[in-house]
Short mmCIF file of C-alpha atoms in Angstrom, two decimals:
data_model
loop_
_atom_site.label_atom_id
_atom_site.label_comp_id
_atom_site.label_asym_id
_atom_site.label_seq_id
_atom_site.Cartn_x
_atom_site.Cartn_y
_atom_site.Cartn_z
CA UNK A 1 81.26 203.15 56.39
CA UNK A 2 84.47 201.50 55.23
CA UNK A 3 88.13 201.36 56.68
CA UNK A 4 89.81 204.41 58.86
CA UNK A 5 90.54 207.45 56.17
CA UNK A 6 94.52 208.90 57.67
CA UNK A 7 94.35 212.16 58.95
CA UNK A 8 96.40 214.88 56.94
CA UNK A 9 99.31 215.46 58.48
CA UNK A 10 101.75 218.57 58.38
CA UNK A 11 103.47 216.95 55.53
CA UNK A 12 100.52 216.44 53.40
CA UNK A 13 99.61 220.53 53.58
CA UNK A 14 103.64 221.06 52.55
CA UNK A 15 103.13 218.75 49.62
CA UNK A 16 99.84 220.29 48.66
CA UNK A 17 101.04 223.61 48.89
CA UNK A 18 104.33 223.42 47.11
CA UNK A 19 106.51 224.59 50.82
CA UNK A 20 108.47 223.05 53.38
CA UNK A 21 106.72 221.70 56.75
CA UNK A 22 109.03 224.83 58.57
CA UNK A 23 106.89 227.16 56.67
CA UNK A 24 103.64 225.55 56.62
CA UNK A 25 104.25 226.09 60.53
CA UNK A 26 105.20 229.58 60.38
CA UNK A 27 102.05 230.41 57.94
CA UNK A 28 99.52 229.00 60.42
CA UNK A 29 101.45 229.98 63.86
CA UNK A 30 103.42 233.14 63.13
CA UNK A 31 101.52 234.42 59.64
CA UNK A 32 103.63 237.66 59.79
CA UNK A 33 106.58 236.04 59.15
CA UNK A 34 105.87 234.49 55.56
CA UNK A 35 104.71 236.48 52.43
CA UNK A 36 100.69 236.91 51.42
CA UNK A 37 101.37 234.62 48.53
CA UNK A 38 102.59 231.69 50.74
CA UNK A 39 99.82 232.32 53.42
CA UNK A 40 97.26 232.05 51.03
CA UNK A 41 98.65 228.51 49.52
CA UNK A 42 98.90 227.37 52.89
CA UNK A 43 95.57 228.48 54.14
CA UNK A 44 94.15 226.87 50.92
CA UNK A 45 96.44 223.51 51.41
CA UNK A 46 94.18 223.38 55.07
CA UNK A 47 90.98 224.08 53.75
CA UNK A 48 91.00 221.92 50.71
CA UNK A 49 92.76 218.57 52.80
CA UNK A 50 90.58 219.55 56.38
CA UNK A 51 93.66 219.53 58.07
CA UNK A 52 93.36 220.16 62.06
CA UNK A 53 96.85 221.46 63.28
CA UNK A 54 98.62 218.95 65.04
CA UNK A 55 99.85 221.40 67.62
CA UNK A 56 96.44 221.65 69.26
CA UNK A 57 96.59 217.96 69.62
CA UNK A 58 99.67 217.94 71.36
CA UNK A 59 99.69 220.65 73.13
CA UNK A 60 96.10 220.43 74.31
CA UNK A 61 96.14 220.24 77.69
CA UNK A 62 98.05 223.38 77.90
CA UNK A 63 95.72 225.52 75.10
CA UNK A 64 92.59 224.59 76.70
CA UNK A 65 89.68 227.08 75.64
CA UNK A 66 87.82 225.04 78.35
CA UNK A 67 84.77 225.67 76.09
CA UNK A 68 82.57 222.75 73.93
CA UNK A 69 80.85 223.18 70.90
CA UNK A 70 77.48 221.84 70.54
CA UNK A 71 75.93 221.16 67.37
CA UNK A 72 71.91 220.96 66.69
CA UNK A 73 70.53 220.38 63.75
CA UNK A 74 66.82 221.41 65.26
CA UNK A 75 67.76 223.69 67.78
CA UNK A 76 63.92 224.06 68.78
CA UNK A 77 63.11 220.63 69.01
CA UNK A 78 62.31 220.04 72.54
CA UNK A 79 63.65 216.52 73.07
CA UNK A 80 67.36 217.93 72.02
CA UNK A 81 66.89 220.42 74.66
CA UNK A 82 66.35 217.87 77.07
CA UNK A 83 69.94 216.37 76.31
CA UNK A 84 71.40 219.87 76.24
CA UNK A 85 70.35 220.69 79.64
CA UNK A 86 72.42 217.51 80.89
CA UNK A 87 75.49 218.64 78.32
CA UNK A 88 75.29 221.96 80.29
CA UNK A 89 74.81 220.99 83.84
CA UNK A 90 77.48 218.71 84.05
CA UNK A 91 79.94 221.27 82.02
CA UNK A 92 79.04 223.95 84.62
CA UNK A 93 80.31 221.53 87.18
CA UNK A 94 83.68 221.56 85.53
CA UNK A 95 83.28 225.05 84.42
CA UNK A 96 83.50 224.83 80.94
CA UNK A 97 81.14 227.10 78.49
CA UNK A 98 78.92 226.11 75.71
CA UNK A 99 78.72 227.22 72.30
CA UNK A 100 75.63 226.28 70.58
CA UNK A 101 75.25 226.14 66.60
CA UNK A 102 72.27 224.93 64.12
CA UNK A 103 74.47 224.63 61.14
CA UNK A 104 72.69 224.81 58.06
CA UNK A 105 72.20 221.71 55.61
CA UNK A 106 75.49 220.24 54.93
CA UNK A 107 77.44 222.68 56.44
CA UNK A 108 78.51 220.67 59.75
CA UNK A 109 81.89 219.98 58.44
CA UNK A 110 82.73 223.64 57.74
CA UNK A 111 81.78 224.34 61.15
CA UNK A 112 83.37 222.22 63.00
CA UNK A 113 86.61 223.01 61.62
CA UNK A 114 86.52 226.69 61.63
CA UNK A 115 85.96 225.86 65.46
CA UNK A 116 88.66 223.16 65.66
CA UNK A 117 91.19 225.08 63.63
CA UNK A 118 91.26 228.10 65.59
CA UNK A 119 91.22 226.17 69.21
CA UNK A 120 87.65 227.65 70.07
CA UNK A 121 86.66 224.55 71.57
CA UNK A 122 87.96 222.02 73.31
CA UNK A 123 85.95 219.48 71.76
CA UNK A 124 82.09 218.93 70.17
CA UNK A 125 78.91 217.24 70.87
CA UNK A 126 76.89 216.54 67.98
CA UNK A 127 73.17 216.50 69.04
CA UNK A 128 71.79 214.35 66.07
CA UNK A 129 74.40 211.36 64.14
CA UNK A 130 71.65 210.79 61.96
CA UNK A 131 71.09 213.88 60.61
CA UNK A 132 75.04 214.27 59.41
CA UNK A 133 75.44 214.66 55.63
CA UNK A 134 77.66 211.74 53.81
CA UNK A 135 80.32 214.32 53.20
CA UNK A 136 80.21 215.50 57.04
CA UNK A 137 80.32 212.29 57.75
CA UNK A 138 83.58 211.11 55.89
CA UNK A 139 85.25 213.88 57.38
CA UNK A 140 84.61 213.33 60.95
CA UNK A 141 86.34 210.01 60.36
CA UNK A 142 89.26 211.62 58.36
CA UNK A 143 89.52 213.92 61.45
CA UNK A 144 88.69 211.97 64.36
CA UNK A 145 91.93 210.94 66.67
CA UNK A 146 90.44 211.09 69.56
CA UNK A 147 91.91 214.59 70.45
CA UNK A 148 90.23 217.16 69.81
CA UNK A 149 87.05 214.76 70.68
CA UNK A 150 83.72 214.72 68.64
CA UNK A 151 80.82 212.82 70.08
CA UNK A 152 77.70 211.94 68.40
CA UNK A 153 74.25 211.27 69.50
CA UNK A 154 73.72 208.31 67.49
CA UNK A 155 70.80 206.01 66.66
CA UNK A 156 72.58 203.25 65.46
CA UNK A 157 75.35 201.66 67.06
CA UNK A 158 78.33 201.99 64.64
CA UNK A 159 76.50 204.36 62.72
CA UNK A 160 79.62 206.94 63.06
CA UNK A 161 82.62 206.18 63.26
CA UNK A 162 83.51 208.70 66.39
CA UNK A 163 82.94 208.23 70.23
CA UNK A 164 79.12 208.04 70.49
CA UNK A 165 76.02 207.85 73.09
CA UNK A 166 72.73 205.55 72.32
CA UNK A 167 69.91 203.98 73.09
CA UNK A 168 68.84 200.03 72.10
CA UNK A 169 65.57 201.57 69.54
CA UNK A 170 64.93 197.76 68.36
CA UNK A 171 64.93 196.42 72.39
CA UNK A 172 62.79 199.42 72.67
CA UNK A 173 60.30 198.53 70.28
CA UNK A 174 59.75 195.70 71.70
CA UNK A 175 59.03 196.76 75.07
CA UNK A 176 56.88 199.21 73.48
CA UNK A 177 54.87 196.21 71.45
CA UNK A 178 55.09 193.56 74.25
CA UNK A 179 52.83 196.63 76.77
CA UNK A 180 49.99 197.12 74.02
CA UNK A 181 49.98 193.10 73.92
CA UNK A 182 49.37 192.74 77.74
CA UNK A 183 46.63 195.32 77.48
CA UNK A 184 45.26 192.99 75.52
CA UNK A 185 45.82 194.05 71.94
CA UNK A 186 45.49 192.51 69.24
CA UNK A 187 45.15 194.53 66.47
CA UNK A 188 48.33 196.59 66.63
CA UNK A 189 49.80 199.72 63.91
CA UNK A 190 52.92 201.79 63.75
CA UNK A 191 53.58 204.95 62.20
CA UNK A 192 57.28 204.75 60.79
CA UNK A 193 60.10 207.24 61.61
CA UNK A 194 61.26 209.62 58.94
CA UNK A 195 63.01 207.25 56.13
CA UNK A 196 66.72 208.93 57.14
CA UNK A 197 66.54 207.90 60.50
CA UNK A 198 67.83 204.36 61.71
CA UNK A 199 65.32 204.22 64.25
CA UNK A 200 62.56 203.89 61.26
CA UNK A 201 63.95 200.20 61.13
CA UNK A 202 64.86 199.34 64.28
CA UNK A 203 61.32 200.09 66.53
CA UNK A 204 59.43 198.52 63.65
CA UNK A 205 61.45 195.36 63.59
CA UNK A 206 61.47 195.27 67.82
CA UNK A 207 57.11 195.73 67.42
CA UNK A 208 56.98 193.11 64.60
CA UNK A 209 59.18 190.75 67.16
CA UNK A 210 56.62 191.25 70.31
CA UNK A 211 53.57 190.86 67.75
CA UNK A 212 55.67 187.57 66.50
CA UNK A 213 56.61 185.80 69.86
CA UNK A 214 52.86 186.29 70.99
CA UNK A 215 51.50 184.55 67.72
CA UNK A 216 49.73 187.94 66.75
CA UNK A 217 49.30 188.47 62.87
CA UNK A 218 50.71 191.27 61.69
CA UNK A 219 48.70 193.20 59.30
CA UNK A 220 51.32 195.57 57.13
CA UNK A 221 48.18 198.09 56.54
CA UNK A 222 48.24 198.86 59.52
CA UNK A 223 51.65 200.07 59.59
CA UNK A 224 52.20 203.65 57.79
CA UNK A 225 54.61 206.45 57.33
CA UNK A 226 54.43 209.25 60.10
CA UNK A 227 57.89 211.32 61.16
CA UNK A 228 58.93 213.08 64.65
CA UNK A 229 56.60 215.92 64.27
CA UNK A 230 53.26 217.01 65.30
CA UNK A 231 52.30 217.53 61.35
CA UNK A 232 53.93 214.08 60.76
CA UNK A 233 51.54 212.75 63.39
CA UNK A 234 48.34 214.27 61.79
CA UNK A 235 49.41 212.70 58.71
CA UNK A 236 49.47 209.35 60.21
CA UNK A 237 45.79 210.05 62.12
CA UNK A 238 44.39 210.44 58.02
CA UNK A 239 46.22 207.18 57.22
CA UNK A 240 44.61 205.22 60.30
CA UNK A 241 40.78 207.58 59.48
CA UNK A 242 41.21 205.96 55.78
CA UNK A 243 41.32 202.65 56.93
CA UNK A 244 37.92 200.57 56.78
CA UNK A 245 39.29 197.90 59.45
CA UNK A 246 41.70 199.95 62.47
CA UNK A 247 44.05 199.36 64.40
CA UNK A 248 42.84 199.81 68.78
CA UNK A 249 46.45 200.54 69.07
CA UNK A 250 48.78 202.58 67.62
CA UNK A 251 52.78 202.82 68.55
CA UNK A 252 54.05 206.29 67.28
CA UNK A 253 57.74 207.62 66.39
CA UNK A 254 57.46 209.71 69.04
CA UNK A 255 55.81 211.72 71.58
CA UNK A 256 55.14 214.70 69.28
CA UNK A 257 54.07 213.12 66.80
CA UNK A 258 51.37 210.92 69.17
CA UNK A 259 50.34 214.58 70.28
CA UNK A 260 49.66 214.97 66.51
CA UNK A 261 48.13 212.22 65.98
CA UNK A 262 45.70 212.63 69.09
CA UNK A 263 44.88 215.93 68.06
CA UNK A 264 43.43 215.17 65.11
CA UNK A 265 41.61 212.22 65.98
CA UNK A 266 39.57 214.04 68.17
CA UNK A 267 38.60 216.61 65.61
CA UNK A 268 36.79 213.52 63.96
CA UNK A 269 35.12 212.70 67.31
CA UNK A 270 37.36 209.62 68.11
CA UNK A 271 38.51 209.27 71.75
CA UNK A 272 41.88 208.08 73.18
CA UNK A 273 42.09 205.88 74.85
CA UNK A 274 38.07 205.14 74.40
CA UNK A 275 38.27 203.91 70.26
CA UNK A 276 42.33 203.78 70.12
CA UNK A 277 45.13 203.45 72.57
CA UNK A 278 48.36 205.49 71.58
CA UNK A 279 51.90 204.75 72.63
CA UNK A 280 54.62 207.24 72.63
CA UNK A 281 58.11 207.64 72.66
CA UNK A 282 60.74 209.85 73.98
CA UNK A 283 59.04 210.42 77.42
CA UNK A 284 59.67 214.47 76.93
CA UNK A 285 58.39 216.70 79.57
CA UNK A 286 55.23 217.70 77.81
CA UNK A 287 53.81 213.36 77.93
CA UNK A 288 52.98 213.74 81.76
CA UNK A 289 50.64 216.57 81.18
CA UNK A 290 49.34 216.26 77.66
CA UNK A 291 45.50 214.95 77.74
CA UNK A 292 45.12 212.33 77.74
CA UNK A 293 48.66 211.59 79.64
CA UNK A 294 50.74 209.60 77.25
CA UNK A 295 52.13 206.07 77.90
CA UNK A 296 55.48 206.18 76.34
CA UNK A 297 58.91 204.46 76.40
CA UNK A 298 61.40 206.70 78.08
CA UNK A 299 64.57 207.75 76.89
CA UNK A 300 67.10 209.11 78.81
CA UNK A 301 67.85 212.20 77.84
CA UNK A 302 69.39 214.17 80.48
CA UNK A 303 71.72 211.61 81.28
CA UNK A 304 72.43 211.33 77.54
CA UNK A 305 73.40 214.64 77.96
CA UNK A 306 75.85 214.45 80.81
CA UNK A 307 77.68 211.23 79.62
CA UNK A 308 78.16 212.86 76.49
CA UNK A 309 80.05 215.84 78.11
CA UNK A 310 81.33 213.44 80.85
CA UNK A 311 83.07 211.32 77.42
CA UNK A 312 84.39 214.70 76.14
CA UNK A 313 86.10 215.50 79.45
CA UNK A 314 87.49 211.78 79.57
CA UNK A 315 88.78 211.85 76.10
CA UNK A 316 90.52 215.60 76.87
CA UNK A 317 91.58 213.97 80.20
CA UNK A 318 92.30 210.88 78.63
CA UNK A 319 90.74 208.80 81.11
CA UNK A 320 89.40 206.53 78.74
CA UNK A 321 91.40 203.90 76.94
CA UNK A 322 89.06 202.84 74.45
CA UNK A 323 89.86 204.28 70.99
CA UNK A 324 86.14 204.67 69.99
CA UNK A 325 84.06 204.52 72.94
CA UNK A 326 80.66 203.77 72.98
CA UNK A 327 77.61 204.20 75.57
CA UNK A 328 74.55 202.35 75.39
CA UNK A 329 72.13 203.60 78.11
CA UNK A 330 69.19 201.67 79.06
CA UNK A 331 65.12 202.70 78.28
CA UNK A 332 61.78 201.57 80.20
CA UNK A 333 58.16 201.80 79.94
CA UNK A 334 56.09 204.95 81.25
CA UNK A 335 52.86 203.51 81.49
CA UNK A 336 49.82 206.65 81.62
CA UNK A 337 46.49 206.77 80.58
CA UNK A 338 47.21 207.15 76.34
CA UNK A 339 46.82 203.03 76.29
CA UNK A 340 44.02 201.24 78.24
CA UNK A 341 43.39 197.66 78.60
CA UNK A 342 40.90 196.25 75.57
CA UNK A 343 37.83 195.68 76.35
CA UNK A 344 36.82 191.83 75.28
#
């Protein structure tokens, strides 16, 4: 990601915009007071260097909006609801509000600091690191100081370079790889991740570990693209159909994409768990009732949630002393009926 970018400063906007610091203040606090000419090179000045007015920084305590932002790049998608409702329950508790945006492609940065700019928010939760264009991305590290806070949901630690919350995906690979072994597997496949996400590399590498340790061959046909959606998951089920020699296991991306997956094995008459077991991920609250009942590796999203917000609050609060905290919470194994033991 490179070294820390400085965050433009008063001084930087004055030099950009040909004026003194005392009237790049009065344009942005007291606009009245300075001519249209001079508002509009000031206003430009902010816009073109992404400059976040210091005064909300200092005086933040005081200027609370006690409101966050909350940015979702697939609002619909049911495992980011499942974070959001711990984001909201535990801001309830400290009665703060919730502003909820699906900003369009590339346009996180834009807004963000419309938000930031005109003290909106107190601070924002960004639902999915990964999905944060290279542009958004430089400027969360030219803006991040820790006040206003921004906190990612991240899939790779160090992936951003603010605050963020995340899970170990290659430790949880592994538990996912070492359960189909003691079942008795064998003969083991993966559908990848989407090729943007981190996680794409991380489960793989934690399956092919598992496979490794237990002296299992690991037969690269067997492992084919996929993605985090049901249609992704289809897609996979004609990869694993084409094959002359299958897998009786297959470890998916996630849990909607396993529900793909399923489906459309059983329009070709093959049974899970009967002909193929299928492992999940995510643990959302559809796995426990889906037929069959899919064995999955949970992830905690709730709590994901709520230390998010609980990090926003500490950083407003400044309760933490770390300058770029990061949480790492813990996954396990939901075993079900998706997987059964193989018969010898």
């Amino acid at each position: 990601m490179g070294g820390t970018v400085k965050r433009p400063s008063i001084g930087d906007v004055a030099r950009h915009a040909g004026v003194s610091t005392a009237t790049v203040s009065r344009a942005l606090n007291s606009p009245e007071t300075v001519t249209e000419k001079t508002r509009r090179k000031v206003t430009e000045a902010v816009e073109e260097l992404h400059y976040v007015q210091s005064e909300t920084a200092r005086n933040f305590k005081l200027q609370r909006a006690s409101a966050v932002l909350v940015v979702a790049h697939d609002i619909g998608n049911i495992y980011y609801s499942e974070i959001f409702r711990g984001i909201q329950r535990r801001a309830e508790a400290s009665n703060f509000s919730i502003t909820i945006a699906n900003p369009s492609p590339g346009g996180t940065q834009d807004l963000i600091l419309s938000n930031l700019r005109t003290s909106k928010v107190d601070g924002v939760i960004i639902l999915s690191g990964h999905e944060i264009a290279e542009r958004d991305m430089k400027l969360l590290q030219k803006l991040y100081s820790g006040t206003p806070p921004i906190v990612a949901m991240c899939e790779e630690r160090g992936h951003v370079r603010v605050p963020h919350i995340l899970i170990d995906n290659e430790r949880a690979g592994y538990i996912a790889g070492r359960h189909l072994i003691e079942m008795g597997h064998v003969k083991i496949g993966h559908a990848y991740g989407p090729n943007r996400a981190p996680v794409r590399r991380a489960r793989a590498n934690g399956l092919r570990r598992a496979m490794t340790e237990a002296g299992i061959a690991i037969n690269d046909t067997y492992f084919f693209e996929g993605g985090f959606s049901a249609i992704g998951g289809r897609s996979a089920a004609q990869s694993y159909l084409s094959l002359k020699d299958r897998p009786t296991a297959m470890f998916m991306p996630n849990d909607e994409a396993a529900m793909g997956f399923i489906s459309q094995l059983h329009r070709y008459g093959i049974s899970v768990p009967g002909d193929v077991s299928v492992m999940g991920f995510d643990d959302i609250v559809l796995a426990d009732t889906y037929v069959p009942a899919l064995t999955t590796v949970h992830q905690p999203k709730e709590e994901m949630g709520r230390h998010a917000m609980n990090l926003v609050l500490d950083i407003i609060e400044r309760r933490t002393r770390s300058e770029l905290p990061i949480i790492e919470l813990p996954v396990h194994l939901v075993p079900r009926d998706s997987v059964a033991r193989i018969k010898p």
